[in-house]
CSV table of C-alpha atoms in Angstrom, one decimal:
chain,number,residue,atom,x,y,z
Y,137,LEU,CA,137.7,35.0,109.4
Y,138,THR,CA,135.9,35.4,106.1
Y,139,LEU,CA,137.9,37.5,103.7
Y,140,PRO,CA,136.5,38.6,100.3
Y,141,ILE,CA,139.0,38.1,97.4
Y,142,PHE,CA,139.0,40.2,94.2
Y,143,GLY,CA,140.4,38.9,90.9
Y,144,LEU,CA,139.8,35.1,91.1
Y,145,THR,CA,139.5,33.6,87.7
Y,146,ASP,CA,139.9,29.9,88.1
Y,147,GLU,CA,140.6,27.1,90.6
Y,148,ALA,CA,144.4,27.6,90.1
Y,149,SER,CA,144.2,31.2,91.3
Y,150,ALA,CA,142.0,30.2,94.2
Y,151,THR,CA,144.6,27.5,95.2
Y,152,ARG,CA,147.4,30.1,95.0
Y,153,VAL,CA,145.6,32.5,97.3
Y,154,GLY,CA,144.8,29.7,99.7
Y,155,GLU,CA,148.4,28.6,99.9
Y,156,ALA,CA,149.6,32.2,100.3
Y,157,LEU,CA,147.2,32.8,103.2
Y,158,GLN,CA,148.2,29.5,104.7
Y,159,GLY,CA,151.8,30.8,105.0
Y,160,VAL,CA,150.8,33.9,107.0
Y,161,PRO,CA,151.9,33.6,110.6
Y,162,GLY,CA,148.8,33.0,112.8
Y,163,VAL,CA,146.7,31.3,110.0
Y,164,GLU,CA,146.0,27.7,110.9
Y,165,SER,CA,144.0,26.8,107.8
Y,166,ALA,CA,142.7,28.5,104.7
Y,167,HIS,CA,140.0,27.5,102.2
Y,168,VAL,CA,139.2,29.7,99.1
Y,169,ASP,CA,135.8,29.3,97.4
Y,170,LEU,CA,135.9,30.3,93.8
Y,171,VAL,CA,132.1,30.7,93.5
Y,172,THR,CA,131.6,33.0,96.5
Y,173,ALA,CA,135.1,34.6,96.0
Y,174,GLU,CA,135.8,34.3,99.7
Y,175,ALA,CA,138.6,32.9,101.8
Y,176,THR,CA,137.6,31.2,105.0
Y,177,LEU,CA,140.4,31.2,107.6
Y,178,GLN,CA,140.9,29.5,110.9
Y,179,VAL,CA,143.2,31.7,112.9
Y,180,SER,CA,145.1,31.5,116.1
Y,181,SER,CA,143.4,33.1,119.1
Y,182,LYS,CA,146.7,33.8,120.8
Y,183,THR,CA,148.6,35.3,117.9
Y,184,PRO,CA,146.1,36.2,115.2
Y,185,PRO,CA,147.4,37.4,111.8
Y,186,THR,CA,147.4,41.1,111.1
Y,187,PRO,CA,145.1,42.4,108.3
Y,188,ASP,CA,148.1,44.0,106.5
Y,189,ALA,CA,149.8,40.6,106.4
Y,190,LEU,CA,146.8,38.9,105.0
Y,191,SER,CA,146.3,41.6,102.3
Y,192,ALA,CA,150.0,41.5,101.4
Y,193,ALA,CA,149.9,37.7,101.0
Y,194,VAL,CA,146.9,38.0,98.6
Y,195,GLU,CA,148.5,40.8,96.6
Y,196,ALA,CA,151.7,38.8,96.3
Y,197,VAL,CA,149.9,36.2,94.1
Y,198,GLY,CA,148.1,38.7,91.9
Y,199,GLN,CA,144.8,39.2,93.6
Y,200,ARG,CA,143.6,41.7,96.2
Y,201,VAL,CA,141.3,42.1,99.2
Y,202,PRO,CA,138.7,44.7,98.3
Y,203,THR,CA,137.8,47.5,100.7
Y,204,GLU,CA,134.4,48.9,101.6
Y,205,LYS,CA,133.4,52.4,102.7
Y,206,THR,CA,131.0,53.4,105.4
Y,207,SER,CA,130.0,56.6,107.1
Y,208,LEU,CA,129.7,56.8,110.8
Y,209,THR,CA,127.9,59.4,112.9
Y,210,ILE,CA,130.2,60.7,115.7
Y,211,GLY,CA,128.8,62.5,118.8
Y,212,GLY,CA,130.7,64.5,121.3
Y,213,MET,CA,133.2,66.3,119.0
Y,214,THR,CA,133.8,70.0,119.7
Y,215,CYS,CA,137.0,71.1,118.0
Y,216,ALA,CA,139.7,70.2,115.7
Y,217,SER,CA,141.6,68.3,118.4
Y,218,CYS,CA,138.5,66.0,118.7
Y,219,VAL,CA,138.8,65.3,115.0
Y,220,MET,CA,142.4,64.3,115.3
Y,221,HIS,CA,141.7,62.0,118.2
Y,222,VAL,CA,138.8,60.2,116.5
Y,223,GLU,CA,140.7,59.8,113.3
Y,224,HIS,CA,143.7,58.4,115.2
Y,225,ALA,CA,141.4,56.0,117.1
Y,226,LEU,CA,139.7,54.7,113.9
Y,227,ASN,CA,143.0,54.5,111.9
Y,228,GLY,CA,144.4,52.4,114.7
Y,229,VAL,CA,141.7,49.7,114.3
Y,230,ALA,CA,143.3,46.7,112.5
Y,231,GLY,CA,141.9,46.5,109.0
Y,232,VAL,CA,141.0,50.1,108.6
Y,233,ARG,CA,142.8,51.6,105.6
Y,234,LEU,CA,141.8,55.2,105.9
Y,235,ALA,CA,139.5,57.2,108.3
Y,236,GLN,CA,138.6,60.8,107.7
Y,237,VAL,CA,136.5,62.8,110.2
Y,238,ASN,CA,134.5,66.0,109.5
Y,239,LEU,CA,133.6,68.3,112.4
Y,240,ALA,CA,130.9,70.3,110.7
Y,241,THR,CA,128.9,67.2,109.5
Y,242,GLU,CA,129.9,65.1,112.5
Y,243,LYS,CA,130.6,62.2,110.2
Y,244,ALA,CA,133.5,59.8,109.8
Y,245,SER,CA,134.3,58.2,106.4
Y,246,VAL,CA,136.0,54.9,107.0
Y,247,GLU,CA,137.6,52.6,104.3
Y,248,PHE,CA,138.1,49.2,105.7
Y,249,MET,CA,138.6,45.5,104.9
Y,250,PRO,CA,135.3,43.7,105.2
Y,251,GLY,CA,135.4,40.4,107.2
Y,252,VAL,CA,138.2,41.8,109.3
Y,253,VAL,CA,136.7,45.0,110.8
Y,254,SER,CA,133.5,44.8,112.7
Y,255,LEU,CA,131.1,47.7,113.6
Y,256,ASP,CA,131.7,46.8,117.3
Y,257,ALA,CA,135.4,47.4,116.9
Y,258,LEU,CA,134.9,50.8,115.3
Y,259,ARG,CA,132.4,51.7,118.1
Y,260,LYS,CA,134.9,50.6,120.8
Y,261,ALA,CA,137.7,52.6,119.3
Y,262,VAL,CA,135.5,55.8,119.2
Y,263,GLU,CA,134.2,55.3,122.7
Y,264,ASP,CA,137.8,54.5,124.1
Y,265,ALA,CA,138.8,57.9,122.6
Y,266,GLY,CA,136.2,59.6,124.7
Y,267,TYR,CA,133.4,60.1,122.1
Y,268,ASN,CA,130.3,58.1,121.1
Y,269,MET,CA,129.2,56.6,117.8
Y,270,ASP,CA,125.6,57.4,117.2
Y,271,GLY,CA,125.1,55.1,114.2
Y,272,VAL,CA,126.0,54.2,110.7
Y,273,ALA,CA,124.8,56.6,108.1
Y,274,GLY,CA,122.7,55.0,105.4
Y,275,ASP,CA,122.5,51.6,107.0
Y,276,GLY,CA,119.0,51.2,105.7
Y,277,THR,CA,117.4,50.4,109.0
Y,278,THR,CA,116.0,53.9,109.6
Y,279,ASP,CA,115.2,57.1,107.9
Y,280,GLU,CA,118.6,58.5,108.5
Y,281,ASP,CA,117.7,62.1,107.5
Y,282,GLU,CA,114.7,62.2,109.8
Y,283,ILE,CA,116.7,60.8,112.8
Y,284,GLU,CA,119.5,63.4,112.1
Y,285,ARG,CA,116.8,66.2,112.1
Y,286,LEU,CA,115.2,65.0,115.3
Y,287,SER,CA,118.6,64.5,116.9
Y,288,LYS,CA,119.7,68.0,116.0
Y,289,THR,CA,116.4,69.4,117.2
Y,290,ARG,CA,116.7,67.6,120.5
Y,291,GLU,CA,120.4,68.8,120.9
Y,292,VAL,CA,119.4,72.5,120.2
Y,293,ARG,CA,116.5,72.2,122.8
Y,294,GLU,CA,118.7,70.7,125.4
Y,295,LEU,CA,121.4,73.3,124.9
Y,296,ARG,CA,118.8,76.1,125.0
Y,297,ASN,CA,117.4,74.9,128.4
Y,298,LYS,CA,120.9,74.6,129.9
Y,299,LEU,CA,121.9,78.0,128.5
Y,300,VAL,CA,118.9,79.8,130.0
Y,301,MET,CA,119.5,78.2,133.4
Y,302,ALA,CA,123.2,78.8,133.4
Y,303,LEU,CA,123.0,82.5,132.3
Y,304,THR,CA,120.0,83.2,134.6
Y,305,LEU,CA,121.7,81.7,137.7
Y,306,GLY,CA,125.1,83.1,136.6
Y,307,ILE,CA,123.8,86.7,136.5
Y,308,VAL,CA,122.2,86.2,140.0
Y,309,ILE,CA,125.5,84.9,141.3
Y,310,LEU,CA,127.4,87.7,139.7
Y,311,MET,CA,125.1,90.3,141.3
Y,312,GLY,CA,125.3,88.6,144.6
Y,313,THR,CA,129.1,88.5,144.5
Y,314,LEU,CA,129.5,92.2,143.6
Y,315,LYS,CA,127.7,93.4,146.7
Y,316,ASP,CA,129.4,96.8,146.4
Y,317,VAL,CA,127.9,97.3,143.0
Y,318,PHE,CA,124.5,95.8,143.7
Y,319,PRO,CA,123.9,96.7,147.4
Y,320,TRP,CA,120.1,96.3,147.0
Y,321,MET,CA,120.5,92.5,146.5
Y,322,PRO,CA,118.8,90.5,149.3
Y,323,GLU,CA,121.3,89.5,152.0
Y,324,PHE,CA,120.7,85.8,151.6
Y,325,LEU,CA,121.8,86.0,147.9
Y,326,GLN,CA,125.0,87.6,149.1
Y,327,ASN,CA,125.7,84.6,151.4
Y,328,ARG,CA,128.6,82.5,150.1
Y,329,TYR,CA,126.8,79.2,150.8
Y,330,THR,CA,123.8,80.4,148.8
Y,331,LEU,CA,126.1,81.4,145.9
Y,332,TRP,CA,127.8,77.9,146.2
Y,333,ALA,CA,124.4,76.2,146.1
Y,334,LEU,CA,123.4,78.3,143.0
Y,335,ALA,CA,126.7,77.6,141.2
Y,336,THR,CA,126.7,73.8,141.8
Y,337,PRO,CA,123.8,72.9,139.2
Y,338,VAL,CA,125.3,75.3,136.7
Y,339,VAL,CA,128.7,73.7,136.8
Y,340,PHE,CA,127.7,70.1,137.4
Y,341,TRP,CA,124.5,69.9,135.4
Y,342,ALA,CA,124.6,72.5,132.6
Y,343,GLY,CA,128.4,72.1,132.3
Y,344,TRP,CA,128.7,68.4,133.0
Y,345,GLY,CA,129.3,67.6,129.4
Y,346,PHE,CA,132.5,69.7,129.5
Y,347,PHE,CA,133.8,67.5,132.3
Y,348,THR,CA,132.9,64.2,130.8
Y,349,SER,CA,134.4,65.1,127.4
Y,350,GLY,CA,137.4,67.1,128.6
Y,351,LEU,CA,138.5,64.8,131.5
Y,352,GLY,CA,137.5,61.7,129.5
Y,353,ALA,CA,140.0,62.8,126.8
Y,354,VAL,CA,142.7,63.2,129.5
Y,355,ARG,CA,142.1,59.6,130.6
Y,356,HIS,CA,143.1,58.5,127.1
Y,357,ARG,CA,146.2,60.7,127.2
Y,358,THR,CA,144.7,63.4,124.9
Y,359,ALA,CA,143.1,66.8,125.3
Y,360,ASN,CA,140.4,68.8,123.6
Y,361,MET,CA,138.7,72.1,123.9
Y,362,PHE,CA,136.5,70.9,126.8
Y,363,THR,CA,139.7,69.9,128.7
Y,364,LEU,CA,140.5,73.7,128.9
Y,365,ILE,CA,136.9,74.5,129.9
Y,366,ALA,CA,136.8,71.8,132.6
Y,367,LEU,CA,140.2,72.8,134.1
Y,368,GLY,CA,139.2,76.5,134.1
Y,369,THR,CA,135.8,76.3,135.6
Y,370,GLY,CA,136.7,73.4,137.9
Y,371,THR,CA,139.7,75.4,139.3
Y,372,ALA,CA,137.5,78.5,140.0
Y,373,TYR,CA,134.7,76.4,141.5
Y,374,LEU,CA,136.9,74.3,143.8
Y,375,PHE,CA,139.0,77.3,145.0
Y,376,SER,CA,135.8,79.2,145.8
Y,377,ALA,CA,134.3,76.2,147.7
Y,378,ALA,CA,137.5,75.8,149.7
Y,379,VAL,CA,137.5,79.5,150.6
Y,380,THR,CA,133.8,79.3,151.6
Y,381,VAL,CA,134.4,76.3,154.0
Y,382,PHE,CA,137.9,77.3,155.3
Y,383,PRO,CA,138.2,81.2,155.1
Y,384,GLY,CA,140.5,81.4,158.1
Y,385,PHE,CA,143.0,79.0,156.5
Y,386,PHE,CA,143.5,81.3,153.5
Y,387,GLU,CA,143.4,84.6,155.4
Y,388,ALA,CA,146.1,83.3,157.9
Y,389,ARG,CA,148.3,82.9,154.8
Y,390,GLY,CA,147.7,86.3,153.3
Y,391,VAL,CA,145.3,85.0,150.6
Y,392,GLU,CA,142.3,87.2,149.9
Y,393,SER,CA,139.2,85.1,150.9
Y,394,ALA,CA,137.2,86.1,147.8
Y,395,VAL,CA,135.0,83.6,145.9
Y,396,TYR,CA,134.7,83.2,142.1
Y,397,PHE,CA,131.5,81.1,141.8
Y,398,ASP,CA,130.3,83.8,139.3
Y,399,THR,CA,133.4,83.2,137.2
Y,400,SER,CA,132.7,79.4,136.8
Y,401,ALA,CA,128.9,80.0,136.2
Y,402,ILE,CA,129.2,82.8,133.7
Y,403,ILE,CA,132.0,80.9,131.7
Y,404,VAL,CA,129.7,77.8,131.5
Y,405,GLY,CA,126.8,80.0,130.3
Y,406,LEU,CA,128.9,81.8,127.6
Y,407,ILE,CA,130.4,78.5,126.3
Y,408,LEU,CA,126.9,77.0,126.1
Y,409,LEU,CA,125.7,80.1,124.2
Y,410,GLY,CA,128.5,79.4,121.6
Y,411,ARG,CA,127.5,75.7,121.4
Y,412,TYR,CA,123.8,76.6,121.1
Y,413,LEU,CA,124.5,79.0,118.2
Y,414,GLU,CA,126.8,76.4,116.6
Y,415,ALA,CA,124.1,73.7,116.8
Y,416,ARG,CA,121.5,75.9,115.4
Y,417,ALA,CA,123.8,76.8,112.4
Y,418,LYS,CA,124.5,73.2,111.8
Y,419,GLY,CA,120.8,72.4,111.8
Y,420,GLN,CA,119.9,75.2,109.4
Y,421,THR,CA,122.7,74.6,106.9
Y,422,SER,CA,121.7,70.9,106.3
Y,423,GLU,CA,118.2,72.2,105.4
Y,424,ALA,CA,119.3,72.5,101.8
Y,425,ILE,CA,119.9,68.8,101.4
Y,426,ARG,CA,116.7,68.1,103.3
Y,427,ARG,CA,114.8,70.2,100.8
Y,428,LEU,CA,116.3,68.3,97.9
Y,429,MET,CA,115.4,65.0,99.6
Y,430,GLY,CA,111.9,66.4,100.2
Y,431,LEU,CA,111.4,66.7,96.4
Y,432,GLN,CA,111.5,63.0,95.9
Y,433,ALA,CA,108.2,61.3,95.4
Y,434,LYS,CA,107.2,58.7,98.0
Y,435,THR,CA,105.2,56.5,95.7
Y,436,ALA,CA,105.0,55.6,92.1
Y,437,ARG,CA,102.0,54.4,90.0
Y,438,VAL,CA,103.3,51.3,88.2
Y,439,LEU,CA,101.6,49.4,85.4
Y,440,ARG,CA,101.8,45.7,86.1
Y,441,ASP,CA,99.7,43.0,84.4
Y,442,GLY,CA,97.7,45.7,82.7
Y,443,LYS,CA,96.7,47.3,86.1
Y,444,GLU,CA,97.9,50.5,87.7
Y,445,GLU,CA,99.3,49.9,91.2
Y,446,ASP,CA,100.6,52.5,93.7
Y,447,ILE,CA,103.8,51.2,95.3
Y,448,PRO,CA,106.6,52.8,97.4
Y,449,VAL,CA,109.3,54.3,95.2
Y,450,GLU,CA,111.9,52.0,96.7
Y,451,GLN,CA,110.1,49.1,95.1
Y,452,VAL,CA,110.4,50.5,91.6
Y,453,PHE,CA,112.7,48.5,89.3
Y,454,VAL,CA,114.5,49.4,86.1
Y,455,GLY,CA,112.2,48.6,83.2
Y,456,ASP,CA,108.9,49.2,85.1
Y,457,LEU,CA,106.2,51.3,83.3
Y,458,ILE,CA,105.1,54.2,85.4
Y,459,VAL,CA,102.1,56.5,84.8
Y,460,VAL,CA,102.3,60.2,85.8
Y,461,ARG,CA,99.3,62.5,86.0
Y,462,PRO,CA,99.2,66.3,86.0
Y,463,GLY,CA,100.6,68.0,89.2
Y,464,GLU,CA,102.5,64.9,90.3
Y,465,ASN,CA,106.2,64.6,90.9
Y,466,ILE,CA,108.0,62.1,88.7
Y,467,PRO,CA,109.3,59.3,90.9
Y,468,VAL,CA,112.5,58.1,89.1
Y,469,ASP,CA,114.5,58.8,85.9
Y,470,GLY,CA,113.3,57.3,82.6
Y,471,THR,CA,112.2,57.7,79.0
Y,472,VAL,CA,108.7,58.6,77.9
Y,473,ILE,CA,107.0,55.9,75.7
Y,474,ASP,CA,103.4,57.2,75.5
Y,475,GLY,CA,101.7,60.5,76.0
Y,476,ALA,CA,102.9,64.1,76.2
Y,477,SER,CA,103.2,66.9,78.7
Y,478,ALA,CA,105.2,69.8,80.0
Y,479,VAL,CA,107.5,69.2,82.9
Y,480,ASP,CA,108.9,71.8,85.4
Y,481,GLU,CA,112.6,71.0,85.6
Y,482,SER,CA,113.7,74.1,87.5
Y,483,MET,CA,114.9,72.1,90.5
Y,484,LEU,CA,117.6,70.7,88.2
Y,485,THR,CA,118.3,73.4,85.7
Y,486,GLY,CA,117.0,76.6,87.2
Y,487,GLU,CA,114.9,77.1,84.1
Y,488,SER,CA,111.5,78.5,85.1
Y,489,LEU,CA,109.7,77.6,81.8
Y,490,PRO,CA,108.3,74.0,81.6
Y,491,VAL,CA,110.0,71.7,79.1
Y,492,GLU,CA,107.8,69.9,76.5
Y,493,LYS,CA,108.0,66.1,76.8
Y,494,ALA,CA,106.9,63.5,74.1
Y,495,ALA,CA,107.7,59.9,73.3
Y,496,GLY,CA,111.4,59.3,73.5
Y,497,ALA,CA,112.2,62.3,75.8
Y,498,GLN,CA,114.0,61.8,79.0
Y,499,VAL,CA,112.4,62.7,82.4
Y,500,PHE,CA,114.0,63.0,85.8
Y,501,GLY,CA,113.0,62.1,89.3
Y,502,ALA,CA,111.6,64.9,91.6
Y,503,THR,CA,110.7,67.2,88.6
Y,504,THR,CA,107.0,68.1,88.4
Y,505,ASN,CA,104.6,67.2,85.7
Y,506,ARG,CA,102.5,70.2,84.7
Y,507,THR,CA,99.8,69.6,82.1
Y,508,GLY,CA,99.2,66.2,80.5
Y,509,SER,CA,99.6,62.6,81.5
Y,510,PHE,CA,102.2,60.2,80.1
Y,511,THR,CA,103.8,56.8,80.7
Y,512,PHE,CA,107.5,56.3,80.9
Y,513,ARG,CA,109.9,53.4,81.4
Y,514,ALA,CA,112.1,53.5,84.5
Y,515,ALA,CA,115.8,53.8,83.5
Y,516,LYS,CA,117.5,54.7,86.8
Y,517,VAL,CA,116.2,54.1,90.3
Y,518,GLY,CA,117.4,54.5,93.9
Y,519,THR,CA,120.8,56.0,94.3
Y,520,ASP,CA,121.4,56.1,90.5
Y,521,THR,CA,118.9,58.9,89.9
Y,522,VAL,CA,120.1,62.4,89.0
Y,523,LEU,CA,118.7,63.8,92.3
Y,524,SER,CA,120.3,61.1,94.4
Y,525,GLN,CA,123.7,61.9,92.7
Y,526,ILE,CA,123.2,65.6,93.3
Y,527,ILE,CA,122.5,64.9,97.0
Y,528,ARG,CA,125.6,62.6,97.3
Y,529,LEU,CA,127.8,65.2,95.6
Y,530,VAL,CA,126.6,68.0,97.9
Y,531,GLU,CA,127.1,65.8,101.0
Y,532,GLU,CA,130.6,64.9,99.8
Y,533,ALA,CA,131.4,68.5,99.2
Y,534,GLN,CA,130.2,69.4,102.7
Y,535,GLY,CA,132.1,66.5,104.3
Y,536,SER,CA,135.4,67.1,102.4
Y,537,LYS,CA,138.4,68.8,103.9
Y,538,ALA,CA,139.9,71.8,102.3
Y,539,PRO,CA,143.8,72.0,102.5
Y,540,ILE,CA,143.5,74.9,105.0
Y,541,GLN,CA,141.2,72.9,107.2
Y,542,ARG,CA,143.7,70.0,107.3
Y,543,MET,CA,146.4,72.5,108.4
Y,544,ALA,CA,144.0,73.9,111.1
Y,545,ASP,CA,143.4,70.4,112.4
Y,546,VAL,CA,147.1,69.7,112.7
Y,547,VAL,CA,147.7,73.0,114.5
Y,548,ALA,CA,144.7,72.5,116.9
Y,549,SER,CA,145.9,69.0,117.9
Y,550,TYR,CA,149.1,70.6,119.3
Y,551,PHE,CA,147.4,73.7,120.5
Y,552,VAL,CA,145.6,72.4,123.6
Y,553,PRO,CA,148.6,70.9,125.3
Y,554,ILE,CA,150.6,74.0,124.5
Y,555,VAL,CA,147.8,76.2,126.1
Y,556,ILE,CA,147.8,74.1,129.2
Y,557,GLY,CA,151.5,74.4,129.4
Y,558,VAL,CA,151.4,78.2,129.0
Y,559,ALA,CA,148.6,78.5,131.6
Y,560,SER,CA,150.7,76.5,134.1
Y,561,ILE,CA,153.8,78.7,133.5
Y,562,ALA,CA,151.6,81.8,133.9
Y,563,PHE,CA,150.3,80.4,137.2
Y,564,LEU,CA,153.8,79.7,138.6
Y,565,LEU,CA,155.2,83.2,137.5
Y,566,TRP,CA,152.3,85.0,139.2
Y,567,TYR,CA,152.5,82.8,142.2
Y,568,LEU,CA,156.2,83.3,142.7
Y,569,LEU,CA,156.7,86.9,141.4
Y,570,GLY,CA,153.3,88.4,141.5
Y,571,PRO,CA,151.8,90.9,144.1
Y,572,SER,CA,149.9,89.7,147.2
Y,573,PRO,CA,147.6,87.8,147.3
Y,574,SER,CA,149.7,85.9,144.8
Y,575,LEU,CA,147.6,82.6,144.9
Y,576,THR,CA,144.4,84.5,143.9
Y,577,TYR,CA,146.2,86.4,141.1
Y,578,SER,CA,147.9,83.3,139.8
Y,579,MET,CA,144.7,81.2,139.9
Y,580,LEU,CA,142.7,83.9,138.0
Y,581,THR,CA,145.5,84.1,135.4
Y,582,PHE,CA,145.5,80.3,135.0
Y,583,VAL,CA,141.7,80.3,134.4
Y,584,SER,CA,141.8,83.2,132.0
Y,585,VAL,CA,144.5,81.7,129.8
Y,586,LEU,CA,142.6,78.4,129.6
Y,587,ILE,CA,139.2,79.9,128.8
Y,588,ILE,CA,140.3,82.6,126.4
Y,589,ALA,CA,142.6,80.2,124.4
Y,590,CYS,CA,139.9,77.6,123.5
Y,591,PRO,CA,140.6,76.7,119.9
Y,592,CYS,CA,137.0,76.1,119.0
Y,593,ALA,CA,137.0,78.8,116.3
Y,594,LEU,CA,140.1,77.4,114.7
Y,595,GLY,CA,138.5,74.0,114.2
Y,596,LEU,CA,135.0,75.1,113.3
Y,597,ALA,CA,135.5,78.2,111.1
Y,598,THR,CA,136.6,76.4,107.9
Y,599,PRO,CA,134.3,73.4,108.0
Y,600,THR,CA,131.3,75.6,108.9
Y,601,ALA,CA,132.1,78.0,106.1
Y,602,ILE,CA,132.2,75.1,103.6
Y,603,MET,CA,129.0,73.6,105.0
Y,604,VAL,CA,127.1,76.9,104.8
Y,605,GLY,CA,128.5,77.7,101.3
Y,606,THR,CA,127.7,74.4,99.7
Y,607,GLY,CA,124.3,74.3,101.4
Y,608,ILE,CA,123.2,77.8,100.2
Y,609,GLY,CA,124.6,76.9,96.8
Y,610,ALA,CA,122.5,73.8,96.6
Y,611,SER,CA,119.3,75.6,97.6
Y,612,ASN,CA,120.0,78.0,94.7
Y,613,GLY,CA,120.8,75.3,92.2
Y,614,VAL,CA,124.6,75.8,92.3
Y,615,LEU,CA,126.4,72.6,93.0
Y,616,ILE,CA,130.0,72.5,94.2
Y,617,ARG,CA,132.0,69.3,93.7
């Protein structure tokens, strides 16, 4: 292991840290380099030391192991129960100090010990919990915002296609099932095998995500909103399939041989409708941040060796001289050293009138030069510019948890198993005490309780409200910390 050490001042402190680490069970040898401020450890493969023990040993001699923060993009979350499961999985990784997950932004903020925690370990923890890690936000390898936009667009399109298919076939199945209400339906659409054939792609293609997520959570001894959906639609579908194939078996036992393919298909369609609207809302609310990012200039005209040179804004350094012409966006923050102009700063201040700029005046990235040309010296670049800080604050506000949301997350984590228990009790009561055919009544009651009690609103209402509020605020120049 390579462990960064903070607070080393001389060889004596490095030696003390090395001796402290050497005494941790599982550490076979330890070498601390004062120049790189790192400890290189040889550890036992059978009984490796725990990260907490290593950190405690370093702190005992007056130094500490610094932590880093990263933001992970999590896929497959649907409700507050999912948030609790992912947080629990990430916090269970050795070396993770704190993990917080936000449902609305689908991001996990993880504070961890570098050198101890690997990206693969975080990914495995998320996948073992039944979800998927789509990437690391801001890792510099891709245009994260563009990928997020395309990903959300693709998700909305896929959900729309599944929704149209599920509701179209669901309505046909419903009309074929209710032959007394729709006697004009063709006879082949009233055939149970036809209804079964129509319901199968709805349940196992359009609704397949409910089963993979819901039953995947059960495999890891947890439950989420999709667990309820999968149990409800699966029960209605399997019961109907059994009645279709063996009608005599049920009729001989006094059970009405009715099928409920329409129930499973319509439920899948309605849940997909909710997910489609939710995905569209998430995509639209993040437009405010995208608009702020869109104000950033892509290139800068830099004076180097007496010549003007257009370079990507990422390659601008503090101290560079930058020339700005009329109508151009200012690429970074700095101070005017030559020339004069009027600059539109409404994106920062809301002030519609241009602000006069002369030598010595400050200018800010993403504001628009109006009339004259000027040269300024770059003072803040990259993530240090005012616009970058605004974007970061808005993202943090959208990703933060209000106290009421933390309470909702806790309630929802217990809610799903309680609902399954209540549905099971309702099934038994109707089966033992209900009117004939008791199995039909008890099954429909079981399905109804599971479907109606889905806690999606409980987990989504607060984070979505925060996301929409901060997003609209940002687009109108109101920033909420």
